[in-house]
Short mmCIF file of C-alpha atoms and ligand atoms in Angstrom, two decimals:
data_model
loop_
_atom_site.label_atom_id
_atom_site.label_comp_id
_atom_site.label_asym_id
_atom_site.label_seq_id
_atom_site.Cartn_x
_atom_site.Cartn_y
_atom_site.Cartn_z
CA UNK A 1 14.12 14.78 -14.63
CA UNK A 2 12.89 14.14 -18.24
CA UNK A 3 9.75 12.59 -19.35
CA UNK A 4 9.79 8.93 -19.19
CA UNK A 5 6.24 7.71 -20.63
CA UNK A 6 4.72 9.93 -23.56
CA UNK A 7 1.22 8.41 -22.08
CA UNK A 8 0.47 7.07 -18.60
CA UNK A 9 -3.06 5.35 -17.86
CA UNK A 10 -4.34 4.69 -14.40
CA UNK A 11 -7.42 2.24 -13.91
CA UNK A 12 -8.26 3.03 -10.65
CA UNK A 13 -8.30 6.61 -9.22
CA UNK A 14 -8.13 6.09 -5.43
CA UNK A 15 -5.22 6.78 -3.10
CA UNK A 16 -2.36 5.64 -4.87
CA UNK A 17 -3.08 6.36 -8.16
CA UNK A 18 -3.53 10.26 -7.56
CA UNK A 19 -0.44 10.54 -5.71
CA UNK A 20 1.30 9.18 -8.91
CA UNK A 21 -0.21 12.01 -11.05
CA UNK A 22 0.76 14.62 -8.61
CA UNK A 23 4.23 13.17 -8.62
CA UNK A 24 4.24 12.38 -12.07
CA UNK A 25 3.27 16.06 -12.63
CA UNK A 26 5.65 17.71 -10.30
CA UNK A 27 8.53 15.67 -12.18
CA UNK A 28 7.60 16.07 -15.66
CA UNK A 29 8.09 12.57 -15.83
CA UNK A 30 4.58 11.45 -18.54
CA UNK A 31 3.85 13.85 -21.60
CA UNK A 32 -0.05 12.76 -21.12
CA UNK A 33 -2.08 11.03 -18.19
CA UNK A 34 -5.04 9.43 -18.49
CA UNK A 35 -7.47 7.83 -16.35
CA UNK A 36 -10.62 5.36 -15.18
CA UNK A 37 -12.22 4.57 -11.99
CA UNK A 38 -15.19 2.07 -11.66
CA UNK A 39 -17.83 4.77 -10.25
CA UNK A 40 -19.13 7.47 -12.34
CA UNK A 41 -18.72 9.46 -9.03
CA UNK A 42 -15.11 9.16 -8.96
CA UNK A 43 -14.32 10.29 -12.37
CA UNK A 44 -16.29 12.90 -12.29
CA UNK A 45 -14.48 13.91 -8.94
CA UNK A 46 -10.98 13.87 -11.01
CA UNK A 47 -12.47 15.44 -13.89
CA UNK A 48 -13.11 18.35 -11.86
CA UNK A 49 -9.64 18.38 -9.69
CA UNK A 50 -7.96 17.65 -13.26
CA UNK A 51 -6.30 14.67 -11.50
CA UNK A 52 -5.17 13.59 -14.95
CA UNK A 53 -5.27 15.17 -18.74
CA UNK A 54 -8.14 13.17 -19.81
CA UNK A 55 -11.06 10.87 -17.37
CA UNK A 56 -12.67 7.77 -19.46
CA UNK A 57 -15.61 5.65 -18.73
CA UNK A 58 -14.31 2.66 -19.73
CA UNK A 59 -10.54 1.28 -19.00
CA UNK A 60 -10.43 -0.51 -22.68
CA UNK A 61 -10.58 3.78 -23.59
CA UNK A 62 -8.23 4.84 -21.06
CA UNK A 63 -5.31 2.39 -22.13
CA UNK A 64 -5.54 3.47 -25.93
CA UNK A 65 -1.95 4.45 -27.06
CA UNK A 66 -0.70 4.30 -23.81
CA UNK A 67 3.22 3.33 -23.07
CA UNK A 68 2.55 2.83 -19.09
CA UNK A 69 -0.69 1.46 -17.97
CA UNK A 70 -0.55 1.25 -14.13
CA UNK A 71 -3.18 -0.74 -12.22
CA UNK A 72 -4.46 0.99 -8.96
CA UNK A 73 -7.25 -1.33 -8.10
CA UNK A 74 -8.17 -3.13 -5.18
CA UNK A 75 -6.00 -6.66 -5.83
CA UNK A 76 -9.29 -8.77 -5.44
CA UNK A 77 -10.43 -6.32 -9.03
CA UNK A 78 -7.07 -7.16 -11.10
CA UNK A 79 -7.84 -10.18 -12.85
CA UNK A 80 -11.14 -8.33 -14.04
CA UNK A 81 -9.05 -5.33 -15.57
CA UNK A 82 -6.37 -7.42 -16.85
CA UNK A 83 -8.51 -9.04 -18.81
CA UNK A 84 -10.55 -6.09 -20.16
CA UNK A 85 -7.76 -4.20 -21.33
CA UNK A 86 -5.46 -6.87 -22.60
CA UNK A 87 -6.57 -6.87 -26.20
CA UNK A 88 -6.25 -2.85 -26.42
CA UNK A 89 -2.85 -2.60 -24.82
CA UNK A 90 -0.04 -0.75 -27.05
CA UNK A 91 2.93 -3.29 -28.35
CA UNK A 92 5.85 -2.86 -26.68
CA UNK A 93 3.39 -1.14 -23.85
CA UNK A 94 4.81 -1.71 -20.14
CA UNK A 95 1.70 -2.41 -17.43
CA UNK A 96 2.51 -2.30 -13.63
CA UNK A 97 0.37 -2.48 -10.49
CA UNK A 98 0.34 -0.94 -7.13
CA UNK A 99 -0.87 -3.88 -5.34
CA UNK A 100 0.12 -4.69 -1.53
CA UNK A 101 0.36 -8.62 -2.14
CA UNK A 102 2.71 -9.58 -5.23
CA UNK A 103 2.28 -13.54 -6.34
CA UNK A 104 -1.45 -13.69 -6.22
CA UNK A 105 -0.84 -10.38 -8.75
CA UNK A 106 1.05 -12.39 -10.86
CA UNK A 107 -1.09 -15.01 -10.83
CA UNK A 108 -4.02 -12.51 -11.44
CA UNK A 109 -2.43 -10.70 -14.57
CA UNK A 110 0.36 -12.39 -15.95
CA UNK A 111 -1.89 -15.00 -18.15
CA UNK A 112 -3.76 -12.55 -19.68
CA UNK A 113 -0.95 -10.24 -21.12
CA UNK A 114 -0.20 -10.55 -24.49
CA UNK A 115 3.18 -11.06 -26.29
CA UNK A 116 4.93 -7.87 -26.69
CA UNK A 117 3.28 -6.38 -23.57
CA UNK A 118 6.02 -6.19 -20.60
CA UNK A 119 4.33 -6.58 -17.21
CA UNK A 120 6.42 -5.71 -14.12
CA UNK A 121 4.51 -6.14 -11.05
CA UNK A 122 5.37 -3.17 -8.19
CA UNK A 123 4.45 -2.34 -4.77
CA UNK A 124 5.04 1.75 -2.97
CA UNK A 125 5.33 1.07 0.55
CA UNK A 126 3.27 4.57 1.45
CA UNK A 127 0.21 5.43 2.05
CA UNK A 128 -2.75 7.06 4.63
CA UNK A 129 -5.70 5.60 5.69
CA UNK A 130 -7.30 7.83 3.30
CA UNK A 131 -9.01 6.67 0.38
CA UNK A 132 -9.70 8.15 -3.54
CA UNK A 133 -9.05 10.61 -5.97
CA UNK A 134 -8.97 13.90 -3.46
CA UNK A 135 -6.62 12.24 -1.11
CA UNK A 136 -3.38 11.47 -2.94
CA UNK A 137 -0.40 13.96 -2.74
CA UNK A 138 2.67 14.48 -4.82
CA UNK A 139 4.88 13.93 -1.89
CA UNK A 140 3.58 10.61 -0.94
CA UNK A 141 6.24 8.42 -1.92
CA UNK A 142 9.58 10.98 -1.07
CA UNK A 143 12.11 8.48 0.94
CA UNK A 144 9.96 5.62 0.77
CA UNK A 145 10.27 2.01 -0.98
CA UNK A 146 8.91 1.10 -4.00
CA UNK A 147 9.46 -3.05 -4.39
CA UNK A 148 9.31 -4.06 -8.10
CA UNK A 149 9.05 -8.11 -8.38
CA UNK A 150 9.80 -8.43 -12.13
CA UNK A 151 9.74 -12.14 -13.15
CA UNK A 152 13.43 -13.74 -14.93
CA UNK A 153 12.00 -12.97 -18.12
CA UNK A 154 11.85 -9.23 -17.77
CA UNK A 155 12.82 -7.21 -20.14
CA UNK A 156 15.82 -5.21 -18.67
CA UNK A 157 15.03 -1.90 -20.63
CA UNK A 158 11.46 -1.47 -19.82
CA UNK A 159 12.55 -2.32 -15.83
CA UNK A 160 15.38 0.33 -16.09
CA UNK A 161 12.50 2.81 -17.33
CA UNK A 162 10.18 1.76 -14.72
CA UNK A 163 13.06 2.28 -11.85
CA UNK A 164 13.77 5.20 -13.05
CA UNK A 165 9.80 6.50 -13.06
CA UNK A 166 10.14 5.62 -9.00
CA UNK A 167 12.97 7.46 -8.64
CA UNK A 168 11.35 10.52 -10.65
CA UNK A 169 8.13 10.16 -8.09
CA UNK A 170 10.79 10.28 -5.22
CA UNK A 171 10.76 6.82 -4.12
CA UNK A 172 13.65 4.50 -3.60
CA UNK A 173 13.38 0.99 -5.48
CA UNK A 174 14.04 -2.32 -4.58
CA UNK A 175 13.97 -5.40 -6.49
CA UNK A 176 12.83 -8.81 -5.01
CA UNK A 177 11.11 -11.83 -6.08
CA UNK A 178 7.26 -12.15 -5.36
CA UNK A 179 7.01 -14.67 -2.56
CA UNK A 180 10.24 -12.87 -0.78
CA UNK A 181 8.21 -10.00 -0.88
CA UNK A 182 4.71 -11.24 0.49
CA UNK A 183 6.61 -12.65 3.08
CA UNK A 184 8.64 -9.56 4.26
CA UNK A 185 5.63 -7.24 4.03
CA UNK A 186 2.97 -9.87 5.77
CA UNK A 187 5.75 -8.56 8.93
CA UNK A 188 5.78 -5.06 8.29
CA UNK A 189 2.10 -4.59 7.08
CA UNK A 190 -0.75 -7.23 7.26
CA UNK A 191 -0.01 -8.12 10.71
CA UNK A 192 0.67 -4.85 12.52
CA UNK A 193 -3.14 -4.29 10.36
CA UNK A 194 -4.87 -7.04 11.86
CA UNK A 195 -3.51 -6.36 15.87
CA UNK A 196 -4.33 -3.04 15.17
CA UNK A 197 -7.86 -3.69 14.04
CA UNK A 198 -8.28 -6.31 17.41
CA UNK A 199 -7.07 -3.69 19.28
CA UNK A 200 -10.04 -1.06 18.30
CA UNK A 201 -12.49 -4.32 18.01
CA UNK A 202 -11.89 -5.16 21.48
CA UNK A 203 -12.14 -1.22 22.33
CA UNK A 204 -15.49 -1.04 20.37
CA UNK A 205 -16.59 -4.62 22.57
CA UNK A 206 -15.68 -2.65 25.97
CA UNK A 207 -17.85 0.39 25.11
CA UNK A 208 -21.07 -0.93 26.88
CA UNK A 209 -18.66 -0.56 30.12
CA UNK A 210 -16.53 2.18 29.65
CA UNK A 211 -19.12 4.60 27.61
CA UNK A 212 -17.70 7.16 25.82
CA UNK A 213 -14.27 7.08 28.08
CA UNK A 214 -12.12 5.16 25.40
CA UNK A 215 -12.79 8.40 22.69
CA UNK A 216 -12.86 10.61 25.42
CA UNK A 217 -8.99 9.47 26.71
CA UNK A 218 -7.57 7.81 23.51
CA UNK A 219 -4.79 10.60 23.07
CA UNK A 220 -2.89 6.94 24.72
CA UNK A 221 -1.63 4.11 22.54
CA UNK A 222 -4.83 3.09 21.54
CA UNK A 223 -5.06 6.78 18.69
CA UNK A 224 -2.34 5.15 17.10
CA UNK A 225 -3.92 2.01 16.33
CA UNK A 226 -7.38 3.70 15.05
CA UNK A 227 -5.07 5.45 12.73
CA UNK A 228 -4.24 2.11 11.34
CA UNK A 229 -7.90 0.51 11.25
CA UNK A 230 -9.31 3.62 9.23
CA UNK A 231 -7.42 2.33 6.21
CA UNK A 232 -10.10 0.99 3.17
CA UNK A 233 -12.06 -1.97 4.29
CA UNK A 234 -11.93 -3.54 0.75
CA UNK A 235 -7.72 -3.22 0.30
CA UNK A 236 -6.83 -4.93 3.52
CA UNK A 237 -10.18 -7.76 3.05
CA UNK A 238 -8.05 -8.49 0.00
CA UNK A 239 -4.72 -8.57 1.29
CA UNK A 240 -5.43 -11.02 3.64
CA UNK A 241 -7.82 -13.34 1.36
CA UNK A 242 -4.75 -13.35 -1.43
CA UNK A 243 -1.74 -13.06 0.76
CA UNK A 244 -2.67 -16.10 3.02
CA UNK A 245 0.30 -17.71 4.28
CA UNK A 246 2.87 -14.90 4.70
CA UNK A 247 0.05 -13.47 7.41
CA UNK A 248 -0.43 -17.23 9.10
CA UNK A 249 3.14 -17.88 9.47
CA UNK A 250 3.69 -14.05 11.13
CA UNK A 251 0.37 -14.43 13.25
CA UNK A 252 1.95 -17.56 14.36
CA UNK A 253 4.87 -15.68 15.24
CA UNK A 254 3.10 -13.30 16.98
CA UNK A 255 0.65 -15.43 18.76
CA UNK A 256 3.77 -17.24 20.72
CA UNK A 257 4.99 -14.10 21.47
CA UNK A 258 2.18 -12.76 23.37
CA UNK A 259 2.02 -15.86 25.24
CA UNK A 260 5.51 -15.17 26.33
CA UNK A 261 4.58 -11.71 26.98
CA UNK A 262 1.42 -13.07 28.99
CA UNK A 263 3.04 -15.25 30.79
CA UNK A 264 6.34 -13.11 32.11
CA UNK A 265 3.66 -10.25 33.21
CA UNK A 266 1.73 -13.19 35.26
CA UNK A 267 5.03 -14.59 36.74
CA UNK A 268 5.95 -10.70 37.43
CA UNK A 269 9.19 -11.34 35.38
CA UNK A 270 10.39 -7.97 35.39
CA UNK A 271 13.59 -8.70 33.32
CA UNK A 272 12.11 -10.44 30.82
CA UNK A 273 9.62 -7.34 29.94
CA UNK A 274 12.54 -4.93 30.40
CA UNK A 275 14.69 -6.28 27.64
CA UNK A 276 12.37 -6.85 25.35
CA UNK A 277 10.99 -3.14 25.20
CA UNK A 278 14.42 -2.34 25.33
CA UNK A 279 14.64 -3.90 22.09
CA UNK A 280 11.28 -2.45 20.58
CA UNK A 281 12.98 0.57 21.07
CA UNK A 282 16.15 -0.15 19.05
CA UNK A 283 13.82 -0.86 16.47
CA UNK A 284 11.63 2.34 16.24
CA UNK A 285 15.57 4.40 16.57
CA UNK A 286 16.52 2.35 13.83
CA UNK A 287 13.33 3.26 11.57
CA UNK A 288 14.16 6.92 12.35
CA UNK A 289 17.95 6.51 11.33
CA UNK A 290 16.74 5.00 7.98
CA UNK A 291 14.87 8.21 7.33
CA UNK A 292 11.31 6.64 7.30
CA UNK A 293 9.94 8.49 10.43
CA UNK A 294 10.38 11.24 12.21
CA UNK A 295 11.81 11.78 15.64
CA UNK A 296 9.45 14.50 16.90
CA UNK A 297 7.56 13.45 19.95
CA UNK A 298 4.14 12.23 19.11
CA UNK A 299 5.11 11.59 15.17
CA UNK A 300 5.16 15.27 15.36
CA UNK A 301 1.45 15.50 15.86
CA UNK A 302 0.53 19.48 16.08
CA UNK A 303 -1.44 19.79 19.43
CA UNK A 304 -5.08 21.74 19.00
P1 NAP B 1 -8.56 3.57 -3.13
O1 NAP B 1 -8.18 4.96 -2.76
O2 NAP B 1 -9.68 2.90 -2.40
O3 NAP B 1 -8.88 3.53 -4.70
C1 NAP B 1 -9.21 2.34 -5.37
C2 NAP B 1 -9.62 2.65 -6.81
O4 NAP B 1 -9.94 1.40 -7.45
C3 NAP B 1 -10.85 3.53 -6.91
O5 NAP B 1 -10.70 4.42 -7.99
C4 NAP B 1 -11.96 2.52 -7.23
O6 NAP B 1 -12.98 3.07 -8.02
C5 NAP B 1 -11.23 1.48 -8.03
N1 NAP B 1 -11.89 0.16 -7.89
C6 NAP B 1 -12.28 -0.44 -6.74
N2 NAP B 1 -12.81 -1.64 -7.00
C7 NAP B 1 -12.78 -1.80 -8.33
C8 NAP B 1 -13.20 -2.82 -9.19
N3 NAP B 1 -13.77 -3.94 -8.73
N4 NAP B 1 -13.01 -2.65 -10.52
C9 NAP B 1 -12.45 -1.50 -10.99
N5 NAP B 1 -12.03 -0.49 -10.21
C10 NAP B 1 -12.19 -0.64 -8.91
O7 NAP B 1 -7.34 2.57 -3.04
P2 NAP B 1 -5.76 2.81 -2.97
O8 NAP B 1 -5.39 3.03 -1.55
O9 NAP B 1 -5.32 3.78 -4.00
O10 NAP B 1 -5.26 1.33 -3.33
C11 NAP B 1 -5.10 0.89 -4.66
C12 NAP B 1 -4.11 -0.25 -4.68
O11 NAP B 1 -2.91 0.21 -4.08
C13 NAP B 1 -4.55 -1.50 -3.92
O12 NAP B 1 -4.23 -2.65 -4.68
C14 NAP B 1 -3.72 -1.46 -2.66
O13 NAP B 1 -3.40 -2.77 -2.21
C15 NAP B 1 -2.47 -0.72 -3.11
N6 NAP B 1 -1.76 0.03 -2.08
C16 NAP B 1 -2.43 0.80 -1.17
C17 NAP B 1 -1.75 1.48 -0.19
C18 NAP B 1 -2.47 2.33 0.85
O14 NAP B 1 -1.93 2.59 1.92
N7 NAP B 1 -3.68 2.77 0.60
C19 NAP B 1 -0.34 1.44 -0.16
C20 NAP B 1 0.33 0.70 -1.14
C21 NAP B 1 -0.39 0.00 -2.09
P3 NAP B 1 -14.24 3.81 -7.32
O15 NAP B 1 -13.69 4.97 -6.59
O16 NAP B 1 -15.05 4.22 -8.50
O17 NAP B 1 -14.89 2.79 -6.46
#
């Protein structure tokens, strides 16, 4: 793979953004990174792991000269940084995001860009519950999506260039139009988040009666779902404040369905429960067949 970008800028150094220098490193795929985080502690953290060429304090500095400017902040901080670095962005200069939520993006950034400036919104379905610059990893997004949500107006070259950076970094890309998108992902994302944080909620409520026994014998479902309410506090707040009714309309969903669930368990409707995890099933075979999990028992957790 050739280099795509001669220089890439990242404003915001968490997660996401230092998987994409890894990956942009092991490709070959920018001739120069560059970099800004909000906290003097953070930069200094990639300066030292040489997460990028070149660390700035400001992101007005970090997006001097550069041909890709990609936005890996928190979505409640991208209006802020789109309109700090709009007046120093490059001509002819492509900006994308990372952001989980796609119209309220849009709405966020897509005022302040200048003429000139192509902005194609994007969105890597991977990630950990682990947060900033130490915990990204070059292999991050191998075999999994990236969704780009360029608006009509795109220009097709710089959105060819930008697919082909994805594919560089490993990932597979999809295109799909903003609300399609906050729709599909308020299934396979926001919701699964909030049950999962209920879940440990309700845990945490139980304590006083159980002590210590839910740590002590969570190797059951309940691990699983901790996994999932680790992730940053500040991400998901703002996923659900800007990706409002995609999450109502699937919590909805949801919310009926447990009262079905409730109520064949109460009725002792054996058949009912039976063919429905029957189906759950088909579904988790089906996420293995598509490549994005693994069929070792346990998700192939090595046993201490
Ligand atoms: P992260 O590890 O928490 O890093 C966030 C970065 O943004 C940090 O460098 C932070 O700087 C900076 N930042 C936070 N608030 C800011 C503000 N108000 N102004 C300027 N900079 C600010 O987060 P991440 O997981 O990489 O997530 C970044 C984006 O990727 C989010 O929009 C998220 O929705 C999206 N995303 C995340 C995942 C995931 O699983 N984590 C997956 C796909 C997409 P400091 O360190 O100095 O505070």
């Amino acid at each position: 793979m050739s280099m795509l970008y001669q220089r890439v800028a990242f404003i915001g150094l968490g997660l996401i953004a230092s998987s994409m220098a890894h990956a942009l490193r092991r490709g070959g795929l920018a001739g120069a990174t560059a970099g800004t985080a909000r906290s003097a502690e953070t930069r200094a953290i990639a300066r030292d792991i040489g997460l990028v060429d070149r660390v700035y304090d400001t992101a007005t500095e970090a997006v001097q000269g550069a041909d890709l400017v990609v936005l890996c902040v928190p979505v409640g901080a991208m209006e802020d940084v789109a309109r700090e670095i709009a007046p120093h962005l490059q001509p002819g200069a492509t900006v994308t995001d990372v952001g989980s939520v796609k119209q309220a993006v849009i709405d966020a950034v897509a005022p302040h860009m200048p003429d000139g400036v192509h902005f194609i919104p994007g969105h890597p379905l991977a990630g950990t519950e682990h947060s900033g610059p130490r915990a990204g990893f070059a292999e991050l997004f191998d075999n999994r999506w990236c969704i780009l949500t360029p608006q009509e107006s795109c220009d097709p070259d710089a959105l060819a260039r930008l697919e082909q950076l994805w594919r560089g970094m490993g990932a597979n890309v999809d295109l799909m139009d903003a609300p399609h998108h906050d729709l599909v992902l308020a299934v396979t994302s926001p919701t699964p988040q909030l049950i999962a944080y209920t879940m440990v909620g309700v845990a945490d409520d139980l304590r006083r009666v159980t002590d210590s026994e839910v740590i002590k014998y969570s190797a059951a479902g309940f691990r699983d779902f901790t996994r999932i309410a680790a992730s940053d506090p500040t991400m998901w707040r703002d996923v659900f404040l800007t990706n409002k009714e995609a999450t109502l309309e699937i919590l909805g969903r949801f919310t009926e369905e447990l009262f079905a669930l409730q109520r064949a368990i109460r009725q002792g409707d054996g058949a009912l429960l039976h063919d429905y995890f029957t189906r759950t099933r088909a579904i988790r075979r089906g996420i293995i067949d598509a490549g994005q999990d693994t069929d070792a028992p346990d998700f192939g957790r090595v046993r201490h």
